[in-house]
């Protein structure tokens, strides 16, 4: 089983500061539970103003991973904070853009010609010619 590891590190004044949650590995059915529990624990313990989810080490994510991020975002907002996604791989970034979530997570859209290795190319969205 390719278990994703999820690490957290706090920075700034707690409570009310920033907590960074770093996901190491793919975000899919087998691994979203770890992210979910870390986010819940973190929100309850620290009530961070900003929860930053660092996805630079996440090569792959599926719809279950997206669902986990949306659920995490809802949790953080309920606690009065906000969540942002940091440094997603091109694949993950494109996926968030296709699903309309880049703005929710504080990301800019990728330019249309950005290389996205391994991104699914059969999604009509990607075939738009300016």
Short mmCIF file of N, CA and C in Angstrom, two decimals:
data_model
loop_
_atom_site.label_atom_id
_atom_site.label_comp_id
_atom_site.label_asym_id
_atom_site.label_seq_id
_atom_site.Cartn_x
_atom_site.Cartn_y
_atom_site.Cartn_z
N UNK A 1 0.84 -1.20 0.00
CA UNK A 1 0.00 0.00 0.00
C UNK A 1 0.88 1.25 0.00
N UNK A 2 0.65 2.16 -0.93
CA UNK A 2 1.43 3.39 -0.93
C UNK A 2 0.81 4.38 0.03
N UNK A 3 1.20 4.29 1.27
CA UNK A 3 0.60 5.17 2.26
C UNK A 3 1.16 6.58 2.16
N UNK A 4 0.30 7.56 2.07
CA UNK A 4 0.77 8.94 2.08
C UNK A 4 1.09 9.31 3.52
N UNK A 5 2.13 10.07 3.68
CA UNK A 5 2.42 10.61 5.00
C UNK A 5 1.92 12.04 5.02
N UNK A 6 1.45 12.44 6.16
CA UNK A 6 0.98 13.82 6.31
C UNK A 6 1.71 14.41 7.50
N UNK A 7 2.41 15.52 7.25
CA UNK A 7 3.15 16.18 8.33
C UNK A 7 2.54 17.55 8.56
N UNK A 8 2.60 18.00 9.80
CA UNK A 8 2.17 19.37 10.05
C UNK A 8 3.32 20.13 10.71
N UNK A 9 3.44 21.37 10.38
CA UNK A 9 4.30 22.22 11.19
C UNK A 9 3.66 23.59 11.35
N UNK A 10 3.76 24.10 12.55
CA UNK A 10 3.15 25.39 12.86
C UNK A 10 4.18 26.50 12.64
N UNK A 11 3.67 27.65 12.26
CA UNK A 11 4.55 28.82 12.24
C UNK A 11 3.73 30.00 12.71
N UNK A 12 4.40 30.96 13.29
CA UNK A 12 3.69 32.14 13.78
C UNK A 12 3.04 31.87 15.12
N UNK A 13 2.27 32.80 15.59
CA UNK A 13 1.62 32.69 16.88
C UNK A 13 0.48 31.69 16.83
N UNK A 14 0.48 30.76 17.74
CA UNK A 14 -0.63 29.82 17.88
C UNK A 14 -1.32 30.14 19.20
N UNK A 15 -2.62 30.27 19.29
CA UNK A 15 -3.56 30.15 18.19
C UNK A 15 -3.56 31.38 17.29
N UNK A 16 -4.16 31.22 16.14
CA UNK A 16 -4.35 32.36 15.26
C UNK A 16 -3.27 32.51 14.21
N UNK A 17 -2.27 31.63 14.23
CA UNK A 17 -1.21 31.75 13.23
C UNK A 17 -1.49 30.89 12.02
N UNK A 18 -0.41 30.44 11.40
CA UNK A 18 -0.51 29.61 10.22
C UNK A 18 -0.04 28.21 10.56
N UNK A 19 -0.78 27.22 10.12
CA UNK A 19 -0.33 25.84 10.25
C UNK A 19 -0.15 25.30 8.84
N UNK A 20 1.00 24.70 8.59
CA UNK A 20 1.26 24.10 7.29
C UNK A 20 1.09 22.59 7.41
N UNK A 21 0.26 22.03 6.57
CA UNK A 21 0.08 20.59 6.50
C UNK A 21 0.71 20.13 5.20
N UNK A 22 1.69 19.26 5.32
CA UNK A 22 2.43 18.81 4.15
C UNK A 22 2.03 17.38 3.84
N UNK A 23 1.59 17.14 2.62
CA UNK A 23 1.20 15.79 2.21
C UNK A 23 2.31 15.20 1.36
N UNK A 24 2.76 14.01 1.75
CA UNK A 24 3.85 13.35 1.03
C UNK A 24 3.30 12.10 0.37
N UNK A 25 3.11 12.16 -0.92
CA UNK A 25 2.60 11.00 -1.63
C UNK A 25 1.24 11.29 -2.24
N UNK A 26 0.72 10.34 -3.03
CA UNK A 26 -0.54 10.56 -3.73
C UNK A 26 -1.71 10.72 -2.77
N UNK A 27 -2.69 11.49 -3.20
CA UNK A 27 -3.88 11.73 -2.39
C UNK A 27 -5.03 10.99 -3.05
N UNK A 28 -5.35 9.82 -2.51
CA UNK A 28 -6.40 8.99 -3.09
C UNK A 28 -7.07 8.19 -1.98
N UNK A 29 -7.93 7.26 -2.35
CA UNK A 29 -8.77 6.56 -1.36
C UNK A 29 -7.98 6.04 -0.16
N UNK A 30 -6.82 5.45 -0.43
CA UNK A 30 -6.06 4.81 0.65
C UNK A 30 -5.44 5.82 1.61
N UNK A 31 -5.33 7.08 1.18
CA UNK A 31 -4.53 8.03 1.96
C UNK A 31 -5.30 9.25 2.45
N UNK A 32 -6.52 9.48 1.97
CA UNK A 32 -7.21 10.71 2.38
C UNK A 32 -7.58 10.68 3.86
N UNK A 33 -7.73 9.50 4.44
CA UNK A 33 -8.07 9.40 5.85
C UNK A 33 -7.04 10.09 6.72
N UNK A 34 -5.77 9.91 6.35
CA UNK A 34 -4.67 10.52 7.12
C UNK A 34 -4.77 12.04 7.05
N UNK A 35 -5.00 12.56 5.86
CA UNK A 35 -5.13 14.01 5.71
C UNK A 35 -6.31 14.53 6.52
N UNK A 36 -7.44 13.82 6.41
CA UNK A 36 -8.66 14.25 7.09
C UNK A 36 -8.45 14.33 8.59
N UNK A 37 -7.83 13.28 9.15
CA UNK A 37 -7.68 13.28 10.61
C UNK A 37 -6.69 14.34 11.07
N UNK A 38 -5.63 14.55 10.29
CA UNK A 38 -4.66 15.59 10.65
C UNK A 38 -5.32 16.97 10.62
N UNK A 39 -6.13 17.21 9.58
CA UNK A 39 -6.80 18.51 9.49
C UNK A 39 -7.77 18.72 10.66
N UNK A 40 -8.55 17.68 10.96
CA UNK A 40 -9.50 17.80 12.08
C UNK A 40 -8.77 18.07 13.39
N UNK A 41 -7.73 17.29 13.65
CA UNK A 41 -6.97 17.47 14.89
C UNK A 41 -6.36 18.87 14.95
N UNK A 42 -5.79 19.31 13.83
CA UNK A 42 -5.12 20.60 13.79
C UNK A 42 -6.10 21.74 14.03
N UNK A 43 -7.25 21.66 13.37
CA UNK A 43 -8.24 22.72 13.52
C UNK A 43 -8.74 22.78 14.96
N UNK A 44 -8.98 21.60 15.55
CA UNK A 44 -9.47 21.59 16.92
C UNK A 44 -8.42 22.08 17.91
N UNK A 45 -7.17 21.69 17.68
CA UNK A 45 -6.11 22.03 18.63
C UNK A 45 -5.68 23.49 18.50
N UNK A 46 -5.58 24.00 17.27
CA UNK A 46 -4.94 25.30 17.07
C UNK A 46 -5.85 26.40 16.56
N UNK A 47 -7.00 26.04 16.01
CA UNK A 47 -7.86 27.06 15.38
C UNK A 47 -7.03 28.03 14.53
N UNK A 48 -6.26 27.52 13.59
CA UNK A 48 -5.36 28.43 12.85
C UNK A 48 -6.16 29.41 11.99
N UNK A 49 -5.57 30.58 11.83
CA UNK A 49 -6.18 31.57 10.95
C UNK A 49 -6.03 31.10 9.51
N UNK A 50 -4.87 30.50 9.24
CA UNK A 50 -4.61 29.99 7.90
C UNK A 50 -4.09 28.57 8.01
N UNK A 51 -4.72 27.66 7.31
CA UNK A 51 -4.21 26.30 7.19
C UNK A 51 -3.71 26.16 5.77
N UNK A 52 -2.42 25.99 5.62
CA UNK A 52 -1.83 25.86 4.28
C UNK A 52 -1.54 24.39 4.03
N UNK A 53 -2.11 23.85 2.96
CA UNK A 53 -1.88 22.45 2.61
C UNK A 53 -0.86 22.42 1.49
N UNK A 54 0.32 21.92 1.81
CA UNK A 54 1.43 21.91 0.86
C UNK A 54 1.39 20.61 0.07
N UNK A 55 1.17 20.73 -1.25
CA UNK A 55 1.01 19.54 -2.09
C UNK A 55 2.18 19.34 -3.06
N UNK A 56 3.32 19.97 -2.78
CA UNK A 56 4.42 19.85 -3.75
C UNK A 56 4.90 18.41 -3.91
N UNK A 57 4.69 17.57 -2.90
CA UNK A 57 5.14 16.18 -2.99
C UNK A 57 4.01 15.22 -3.35
N UNK A 58 2.93 15.75 -3.89
CA UNK A 58 1.80 14.91 -4.27
C UNK A 58 1.79 14.77 -5.80
N UNK A 59 2.25 13.62 -6.32
CA UNK A 59 2.34 13.47 -7.77
C UNK A 59 0.98 13.21 -8.40
N UNK A 60 0.06 12.68 -7.62
CA UNK A 60 -1.22 12.25 -8.18
C UNK A 60 -2.33 12.48 -7.16
N UNK A 61 -3.49 12.84 -7.68
CA UNK A 61 -4.66 13.00 -6.81
C UNK A 61 -5.87 12.63 -7.63
N UNK A 62 -6.88 12.01 -6.99
CA UNK A 62 -8.10 11.70 -7.73
C UNK A 62 -9.28 12.43 -7.10
N UNK A 63 -10.49 12.07 -7.54
CA UNK A 63 -11.67 12.81 -7.07
C UNK A 63 -11.86 12.67 -5.57
N UNK A 64 -11.41 11.55 -5.02
CA UNK A 64 -11.52 11.36 -3.57
C UNK A 64 -10.60 12.34 -2.85
N UNK A 65 -9.42 12.54 -3.41
CA UNK A 65 -8.49 13.53 -2.85
C UNK A 65 -9.07 14.93 -2.91
N UNK A 66 -9.72 15.25 -4.03
CA UNK A 66 -10.36 16.55 -4.17
C UNK A 66 -11.44 16.72 -3.11
N UNK A 67 -12.24 15.66 -2.92
CA UNK A 67 -13.29 15.70 -1.91
C UNK A 67 -12.73 15.96 -0.52
N UNK A 68 -11.58 15.33 -0.23
CA UNK A 68 -10.95 15.50 1.09
C UNK A 68 -10.49 16.94 1.28
N UNK A 69 -9.96 17.55 0.20
CA UNK A 69 -9.52 18.94 0.30
C UNK A 69 -10.71 19.87 0.53
N UNK A 70 -11.81 19.61 -0.19
CA UNK A 70 -13.00 20.44 -0.02
C UNK A 70 -13.55 20.30 1.40
N UNK A 71 -13.58 19.07 1.90
CA UNK A 71 -14.07 18.83 3.26
C UNK A 71 -13.18 19.53 4.29
N UNK A 72 -11.87 19.46 4.05
CA UNK A 72 -10.92 20.12 4.95
C UNK A 72 -11.16 21.63 4.94
N UNK A 73 -11.37 22.17 3.74
CA UNK A 73 -11.63 23.60 3.61
C UNK A 73 -12.88 24.00 4.40
N UNK A 74 -13.93 23.19 4.30
CA UNK A 74 -15.17 23.49 5.04
C UNK A 74 -14.91 23.48 6.55
N UNK A 75 -14.11 22.52 6.99
CA UNK A 75 -13.80 22.38 8.42
C UNK A 75 -13.09 23.63 8.93
N UNK A 76 -12.08 24.06 8.18
CA UNK A 76 -11.28 25.22 8.58
C UNK A 76 -12.17 26.47 8.64
N UNK A 77 -13.05 26.61 7.64
CA UNK A 77 -13.93 27.78 7.61
C UNK A 77 -14.90 27.78 8.78
N UNK A 78 -15.42 26.60 9.13
CA UNK A 78 -16.32 26.50 10.29
C UNK A 78 -15.63 27.01 11.55
N UNK A 79 -14.33 26.81 11.61
CA UNK A 79 -13.57 27.22 12.79
C UNK A 79 -13.09 28.67 12.67
N UNK A 80 -13.52 29.35 11.62
CA UNK A 80 -13.21 30.76 11.47
C UNK A 80 -11.90 31.06 10.77
N UNK A 81 -11.29 30.04 10.17
CA UNK A 81 -10.04 30.27 9.45
C UNK A 81 -10.24 30.15 7.96
N UNK A 82 -9.13 30.10 7.23
CA UNK A 82 -9.23 29.82 5.81
C UNK A 82 -8.11 28.86 5.43
N UNK A 83 -8.31 28.21 4.32
CA UNK A 83 -7.34 27.22 3.87
C UNK A 83 -6.84 27.60 2.50
N UNK A 84 -5.56 27.35 2.28
CA UNK A 84 -5.05 27.51 0.92
C UNK A 84 -4.20 26.31 0.57
N UNK A 85 -4.13 26.04 -0.72
CA UNK A 85 -3.28 24.96 -1.23
C UNK A 85 -2.01 25.59 -1.75
N UNK A 86 -0.87 25.02 -1.38
CA UNK A 86 0.41 25.56 -1.82
C UNK A 86 1.17 24.59 -2.71
N UNK A 87 1.82 25.13 -3.71
CA UNK A 87 2.80 24.41 -4.54
C UNK A 87 2.30 23.09 -5.11
N UNK A 88 1.08 23.05 -5.69
CA UNK A 88 0.65 21.78 -6.26
C UNK A 88 1.48 21.43 -7.48
N UNK A 89 1.67 20.14 -7.72
CA UNK A 89 2.32 19.70 -8.95
C UNK A 89 1.44 20.14 -10.12
N UNK A 90 2.02 20.21 -11.33
CA UNK A 90 1.20 20.62 -12.48
C UNK A 90 -0.03 19.74 -12.65
N UNK A 91 0.11 18.45 -12.41
CA UNK A 91 -1.03 17.54 -12.55
C UNK A 91 -2.15 17.92 -11.59
N UNK A 92 -1.77 18.11 -10.32
CA UNK A 92 -2.76 18.44 -9.30
C UNK A 92 -3.35 19.82 -9.55
N UNK A 93 -2.51 20.75 -9.97
CA UNK A 93 -2.96 22.11 -10.24
C UNK A 93 -4.01 22.11 -11.35
N UNK A 94 -3.71 21.36 -12.41
CA UNK A 94 -4.63 21.29 -13.55
C UNK A 94 -5.96 20.66 -13.12
N UNK A 95 -5.87 19.63 -12.29
CA UNK A 95 -7.07 18.95 -11.81
C UNK A 95 -7.95 19.92 -11.02
N UNK A 96 -7.33 20.72 -10.17
CA UNK A 96 -8.08 21.69 -9.38
C UNK A 96 -8.70 22.76 -10.29
N UNK A 97 -7.97 23.09 -11.34
CA UNK A 97 -8.47 24.11 -12.27
C UNK A 97 -9.68 23.56 -13.03
N UNK A 98 -9.59 22.32 -13.51
CA UNK A 98 -10.68 21.70 -14.27
C UNK A 98 -11.94 21.61 -13.40
N UNK A 99 -11.74 21.35 -12.11
CA UNK A 99 -12.89 21.19 -11.22
C UNK A 99 -13.35 22.53 -10.64
N UNK A 100 -12.69 23.63 -11.06
CA UNK A 100 -13.14 24.95 -10.66
C UNK A 100 -12.77 25.33 -9.23
N UNK A 101 -11.73 24.70 -8.69
CA UNK A 101 -11.41 24.91 -7.28
C UNK A 101 -10.18 25.77 -7.03
N UNK A 102 -9.52 26.20 -8.09
CA UNK A 102 -8.28 26.96 -7.86
C UNK A 102 -8.54 28.20 -7.00
N UNK A 103 -9.59 28.92 -7.31
CA UNK A 103 -9.87 30.15 -6.58
C UNK A 103 -10.19 29.87 -5.11
N UNK A 104 -10.98 28.82 -4.88
CA UNK A 104 -11.34 28.45 -3.51
C UNK A 104 -10.10 28.23 -2.66
N UNK A 105 -9.07 27.64 -3.26
CA UNK A 105 -7.87 27.27 -2.51
C UNK A 105 -6.75 28.30 -2.66
N UNK A 106 -7.07 29.47 -3.22
CA UNK A 106 -6.09 30.54 -3.29
C UNK A 106 -5.02 30.35 -4.34
N UNK A 107 -5.36 29.60 -5.40
CA UNK A 107 -4.38 29.36 -6.47
C UNK A 107 -4.76 30.15 -7.71
N UNK A 108 -3.74 30.53 -8.48
CA UNK A 108 -4.00 31.13 -9.79
C UNK A 108 -4.25 29.99 -10.78
N UNK A 109 -4.90 30.32 -11.90
CA UNK A 109 -5.07 29.31 -12.94
C UNK A 109 -3.74 29.12 -13.68
N UNK A 110 -3.52 27.90 -14.15
CA UNK A 110 -2.35 27.63 -14.97
C UNK A 110 -2.60 28.18 -16.37
N UNK A 111 -1.53 28.65 -17.02
CA UNK A 111 -1.70 29.00 -18.43
C UNK A 111 -2.06 27.74 -19.22
N UNK A 112 -2.80 27.90 -20.31
CA UNK A 112 -3.27 26.74 -21.08
C UNK A 112 -2.15 25.86 -21.60
N UNK A 113 -1.00 26.47 -21.86
CA UNK A 113 0.08 25.67 -22.45
C UNK A 113 1.07 25.17 -21.41
N UNK A 114 0.73 25.30 -20.13
CA UNK A 114 1.63 24.80 -19.09
C UNK A 114 1.77 23.30 -19.23
N UNK A 115 3.01 22.80 -19.13
CA UNK A 115 3.19 21.35 -19.21
C UNK A 115 2.59 20.68 -17.98
N UNK A 116 1.79 19.65 -18.20
CA UNK A 116 1.23 18.93 -17.06
C UNK A 116 1.46 17.46 -17.31
N UNK A 117 2.61 16.98 -16.93
CA UNK A 117 2.94 15.60 -17.21
C UNK A 117 1.90 14.70 -16.56
N UNK A 118 1.40 13.77 -17.35
CA UNK A 118 0.48 12.80 -16.81
C UNK A 118 -0.93 13.30 -16.64
N UNK A 119 -1.20 14.54 -17.05
CA UNK A 119 -2.57 15.03 -16.89
C UNK A 119 -3.47 14.35 -17.90
N UNK A 120 -4.71 14.08 -17.52
CA UNK A 120 -5.63 13.43 -18.47
C UNK A 120 -5.94 14.39 -19.60
N UNK A 121 -5.68 13.97 -20.81
CA UNK A 121 -5.84 14.87 -21.95
C UNK A 121 -7.20 14.73 -22.61
N UNK A 122 -8.02 13.81 -22.14
CA UNK A 122 -9.29 13.60 -22.82
C UNK A 122 -10.39 14.48 -22.23
N UNK A 123 -10.02 15.40 -21.37
CA UNK A 123 -11.03 16.29 -20.81
C UNK A 123 -11.19 17.46 -21.74
N UNK A 124 -12.36 17.63 -22.27
CA UNK A 124 -12.61 18.65 -23.29
C UNK A 124 -12.04 20.01 -22.94
N UNK A 125 -11.97 20.29 -21.65
CA UNK A 125 -11.49 21.59 -21.18
C UNK A 125 -10.11 21.90 -21.75
N UNK A 126 -9.29 20.86 -21.89
CA UNK A 126 -7.90 21.09 -22.26
C UNK A 126 -7.74 21.35 -23.75
N UNK A 127 -8.80 21.10 -24.53
CA UNK A 127 -8.66 21.20 -25.97
C UNK A 127 -9.03 22.59 -26.49
N UNK A 128 -9.41 23.47 -25.59
CA UNK A 128 -9.79 24.82 -26.02
C UNK A 128 -8.64 25.46 -26.78
N UNK A 129 -8.93 25.96 -27.95
CA UNK A 129 -7.93 26.75 -28.65
C UNK A 129 -8.35 28.20 -28.52
N UNK A 130 -7.45 29.03 -27.95
CA UNK A 130 -7.71 30.41 -27.61
C UNK A 130 -8.75 31.05 -28.38
#
